[in-house]
mmCIF file of C-alpha atoms in Angstrom:
data_model
loop_
_atom_site.group_PDB
_atom_site.id
_atom_site.type_symbol
_atom_site.label_atom_id
_atom_site.label_comp_id
_atom_site.label_asym_id
_atom_site.label_seq_id
_atom_site.Cartn_x
_atom_site.Cartn_y
_atom_site.Cartn_z
ATOM 1 C CA MET W 1 0.178 -0.212 0.102
ATOM 2 C CA ALA W 2 1.042 3.447 -1.101
ATOM 3 C CA LEU W 3 1.799 5.960 1.744
ATOM 4 C CA PRO W 4 0.770 9.812 0.954
ATOM 5 C CA ALA W 5 3.477 11.588 -0.386
ATOM 6 C CA LEU W 6 4.973 14.501 1.424
ATOM 7 C CA PRO W 7 6.726 17.656 0.331
ATOM 8 C CA PRO W 8 10.511 17.103 -0.237
ATOM 9 C CA ILE W 9 13.117 17.683 2.886
ATOM 10 C CA GLY W 10 15.924 19.479 1.784
ATOM 11 C CA PHE W 11 19.089 18.189 3.935
ATOM 12 C CA GLY W 12 21.900 19.373 1.557
ATOM 13 C CA PRO W 13 24.876 18.239 0.852
ATOM 14 C CA LEU W 14 27.275 16.258 3.039
ATOM 15 C CA GLY W 15 30.152 19.570 3.233
ATOM 16 C CA ASN W 16 33.273 18.117 5.389
ATOM 17 C CA ILE W 17 34.431 15.360 7.037
ATOM 18 C CA PRO W 18 32.512 15.576 10.319
ATOM 19 C CA ASP W 19 29.550 16.125 8.546
ATOM 20 C CA VAL W 20 29.690 12.521 6.720
ATOM 21 C CA ARG W 21 30.045 11.191 10.629
ATOM 22 C CA ALA W 22 27.046 13.284 11.801
ATOM 23 C CA PHE W 23 25.181 12.360 9.273
ATOM 24 C CA LEU W 24 26.071 7.665 9.864
ATOM 25 C CA GLU W 25 25.102 8.778 13.283
ATOM 26 C CA PHE W 26 21.678 10.074 12.287
ATOM 27 C CA ARG W 27 20.959 7.479 9.841
ATOM 28 C CA CYS W 28 21.942 5.046 13.197
ATOM 29 C CA GLY W 29 19.645 6.209 15.287
ATOM 30 C CA VAL W 30 16.482 7.269 12.732
ATOM 31 C CA GLU W 31 17.456 3.509 11.153
ATOM 32 C CA SER W 32 16.729 1.187 13.789
ATOM 33 C CA ALA W 33 13.191 2.565 15.207
ATOM 34 C CA MET W 34 12.548 2.046 11.462
ATOM 35 C CA ALA W 35 13.187 -1.129 10.956
ATOM 36 C CA ALA W 36 12.013 -1.757 14.538
ATOM 37 C CA GLU W 37 8.466 -0.840 13.382
ATOM 38 C CA ALA W 38 8.611 -3.141 10.159
ATOM 39 C CA ALA W 39 9.530 -5.631 12.216
ATOM 40 C CA ARG W 40 6.571 -4.734 14.709
ATOM 41 C CA ARG W 41 3.901 -4.227 10.680
ATOM 42 C CA ASP W 42 2.609 -7.642 9.545
ATOM 43 C CA ASP W 43 1.922 -6.289 6.332
ATOM 44 C CA ALA W 44 2.783 -9.168 3.301
ATOM 45 C CA ALA W 45 3.154 -6.874 0.373
ATOM 46 C CA ALA W 46 5.764 -4.679 2.210
ATOM 47 C CA LEU W 47 7.478 -7.321 3.435
ATOM 48 C CA ARG W 48 7.856 -9.173 -0.008
ATOM 49 C CA HIS W 49 8.352 -5.847 -1.145
ATOM 50 C CA LEU W 50 11.748 -6.106 1.450
ATOM 51 C CA ALA W 51 12.592 -9.121 0.659
ATOM 52 C CA ARG W 52 13.140 -8.891 -3.309
ATOM 53 C CA ALA W 53 15.209 -5.634 -2.449
ATOM 54 C CA ARG W 54 17.287 -7.563 -0.188
ATOM 55 C CA ASP W 55 17.710 -10.667 -3.218
ATOM 56 C CA ALA W 56 18.662 -7.555 -5.565
ATOM 57 C CA LEU W 57 21.103 -6.523 -3.526
ATOM 58 C CA ALA W 58 22.573 -9.736 -2.733
ATOM 59 C CA ALA W 59 22.688 -10.454 -6.631
ATOM 60 C CA GLU W 60 24.156 -7.236 -7.856
ATOM 61 C CA THR W 61 27.217 -7.912 -4.733
ATOM 62 C CA HIS W 62 27.774 -11.726 -6.065
ATOM 63 C CA ALA W 63 27.852 -9.604 -9.290
ATOM 64 C CA GLY W 64 30.791 -7.187 -8.098
ATOM 65 C CA ARG W 65 28.749 -4.980 -9.248
ATOM 66 C CA PRO W 66 29.068 -1.457 -7.252
ATOM 67 C CA SER W 67 24.725 -1.670 -5.994
ATOM 68 C CA ILE W 68 25.044 2.081 -4.273
ATOM 69 C CA GLU W 69 21.526 1.988 -5.819
ATOM 70 C CA ALA W 70 20.444 -1.569 -4.584
ATOM 71 C CA ASP W 71 21.747 -1.098 -1.579
ATOM 72 C CA ILE W 72 19.596 2.778 -1.049
ATOM 73 C CA ALA W 73 16.828 0.312 -2.355
ATOM 74 C CA PHE W 74 16.521 -1.682 0.363
ATOM 75 C CA HIS W 75 16.687 1.139 3.004
ATOM 76 C CA GLN W 76 14.021 2.862 1.170
ATOM 77 C CA ALA W 77 12.050 -0.623 1.398
ATOM 78 C CA VAL W 78 12.523 -0.584 5.310
ATOM 79 C CA ALA W 79 11.319 2.107 5.722
ATOM 80 C CA GLU W 80 7.831 1.370 3.664
ATOM 81 C CA ALA W 81 7.743 -1.520 5.301
ATOM 82 C CA SER W 82 7.801 0.384 8.248
ATOM 83 C CA GLY W 83 4.258 1.951 6.969
ATOM 84 C CA ASN W 84 4.941 5.326 8.786
ATOM 85 C CA ARG W 85 5.669 8.085 6.088
ATOM 86 C CA PHE W 86 7.776 10.054 7.368
ATOM 87 C CA PHE W 87 10.361 7.051 8.036
ATOM 88 C CA VAL W 88 9.686 6.682 4.029
ATOM 89 C CA ALA W 89 9.868 10.679 3.479
ATOM 90 C CA VAL W 90 13.700 11.252 5.416
ATOM 91 C CA MET W 91 14.553 8.173 3.619
ATOM 92 C CA ALA W 92 13.604 9.758 0.281
ATOM 93 C CA ALA W 93 15.253 12.952 0.725
ATOM 94 C CA LEU W 94 18.689 11.599 2.217
ATOM 95 C CA ALA W 95 18.906 9.369 -1.220
ATOM 96 C CA GLU W 96 22.232 11.475 -2.496
ATOM 97 C CA GLN W 97 24.242 12.181 0.812
ATOM 98 C CA THR W 98 23.764 8.720 0.856
ATOM 99 C CA ARG W 99 25.668 8.156 -1.981
ATOM 100 C CA PHE W 100 27.777 10.086 -0.984
ATOM 101 C CA SER W 101 28.393 8.492 1.767
ATOM 102 C CA ILE W 102 28.607 5.060 0.397
ATOM 103 C CA ARG W 103 30.798 6.321 -2.182
ATOM 104 C CA LEU W 104 32.810 7.832 0.075
ATOM 105 C CA THR W 105 32.824 4.443 2.714
ATOM 106 C CA ARG W 106 34.732 2.241 -0.758
ATOM 107 C CA GLU W 107 36.968 4.820 -2.467
ATOM 108 C CA LEU W 108 38.564 4.816 1.209
ATOM 109 C CA SER W 109 38.028 1.065 2.138
ATOM 110 C CA ASP W 110 41.201 -1.409 2.022
ATOM 111 C CA THR W 111 39.125 -4.331 2.027
ATOM 112 C CA PRO W 112 39.297 -6.710 -1.340
ATOM 113 C CA ASP W 113 35.723 -6.832 -2.965
ATOM 114 C CA ALA W 114 34.361 -9.687 -2.203
ATOM 115 C CA GLU W 115 35.170 -9.034 1.360
ATOM 116 C CA ARG W 116 33.051 -6.254 1.190
ATOM 117 C CA PHE W 117 30.825 -7.564 -0.415
ATOM 118 C CA ALA W 118 30.459 -10.158 1.913
ATOM 119 C CA THR W 119 29.474 -8.043 4.617
ATOM 120 C CA ILE W 120 27.415 -5.938 2.825
ATOM 121 C CA ARG W 121 25.118 -8.948 2.145
ATOM 122 C CA ARG W 122 25.261 -10.243 6.005
ATOM 123 C CA GLU W 123 24.528 -7.065 7.399
ATOM 124 C CA HIS W 124 21.280 -6.863 4.906
ATOM 125 C CA GLY W 125 20.814 -10.134 5.176
ATOM 126 C CA ARG W 126 19.788 -10.195 9.553
ATOM 127 C CA ILE W 127 17.997 -7.035 8.977
ATOM 128 C CA ALA W 128 16.058 -8.526 6.860
ATOM 129 C CA GLU W 129 15.658 -11.760 8.487
ATOM 130 C CA ALA W 130 14.767 -9.861 11.793
ATOM 131 C CA ILE W 131 11.998 -7.803 10.319
ATOM 132 C CA LEU W 132 11.233 -10.804 8.731
ATOM 133 C CA ALA W 133 10.854 -12.776 11.720
ATOM 134 C CA GLY W 134 8.512 -9.884 13.231
ATOM 135 C CA ASP W 135 12.427 -9.642 15.524
ATOM 136 C CA ALA W 136 11.933 -5.842 16.654
ATOM 137 C CA GLU W 137 14.496 -5.774 18.782
ATOM 138 C CA ALA W 138 16.902 -7.531 16.035
ATOM 139 C CA ALA W 139 15.903 -4.957 13.566
ATOM 140 C CA GLY W 140 16.910 -2.524 15.009
ATOM 141 C CA ALA W 141 19.927 -4.479 16.688
ATOM 142 C CA ALA W 142 21.031 -5.501 13.398
ATOM 143 C CA MET W 143 19.995 -1.949 11.683
ATOM 144 C CA ALA W 144 22.378 -0.172 14.074
ATOM 145 C CA GLU W 145 25.284 -2.999 14.081
ATOM 146 C CA HIS W 146 24.847 -2.314 10.110
ATOM 147 C CA LEU W 147 25.728 1.525 10.218
ATOM 148 C CA ARG W 148 28.057 1.491 13.134
ATOM 149 C CA GLY W 149 30.101 -0.679 10.914
ATOM 150 C CA GLY W 150 29.322 1.978 8.522
ATOM 151 C CA ILE W 151 31.241 4.586 10.932
ATOM 152 C CA LEU W 152 33.570 1.876 11.930
ATOM 153 C CA ARG W 153 34.552 1.308 8.139
ATOM 154 C CA LEU W 154 35.119 5.026 7.305
ATOM 155 C CA PHE W 155 36.629 6.418 10.869
ATOM 156 C CA GLY W 156 37.831 2.993 12.798
ATOM 157 C CA GLY W 157 37.988 2.643 16.424
#
């Protein structure tokens, strides 16, 4: 079921390294709550869409493709599965900043592609499985772990 659209939100570009860190920390809080809410809600169509988004991301990474758009689509599917139009609007508004932060993390990573892609599949898979299982606590924790992992990969411990 499509949620009513909200007017666009303008967050502006990420201007510096502290902006990128603050952006990822913001996403961690928002998306953890979003994933937990998606797990609480039992919308069969939204869950099928989420599973397809997970599978598309896995296929992209297995093929060794950049998968940035599939990654964004997965997070948008989590927002949609939450049933909350404000999560949907925020995620749509953050798409460009998300593209930038993913590119930056990948460009600065010294992790081999195969290992990085395996991590992407594993982390997104955990999020999706927890949501699909209706486990709100695990879904929120998996999303937080995924986004904190991005912070650690970019900024170190």
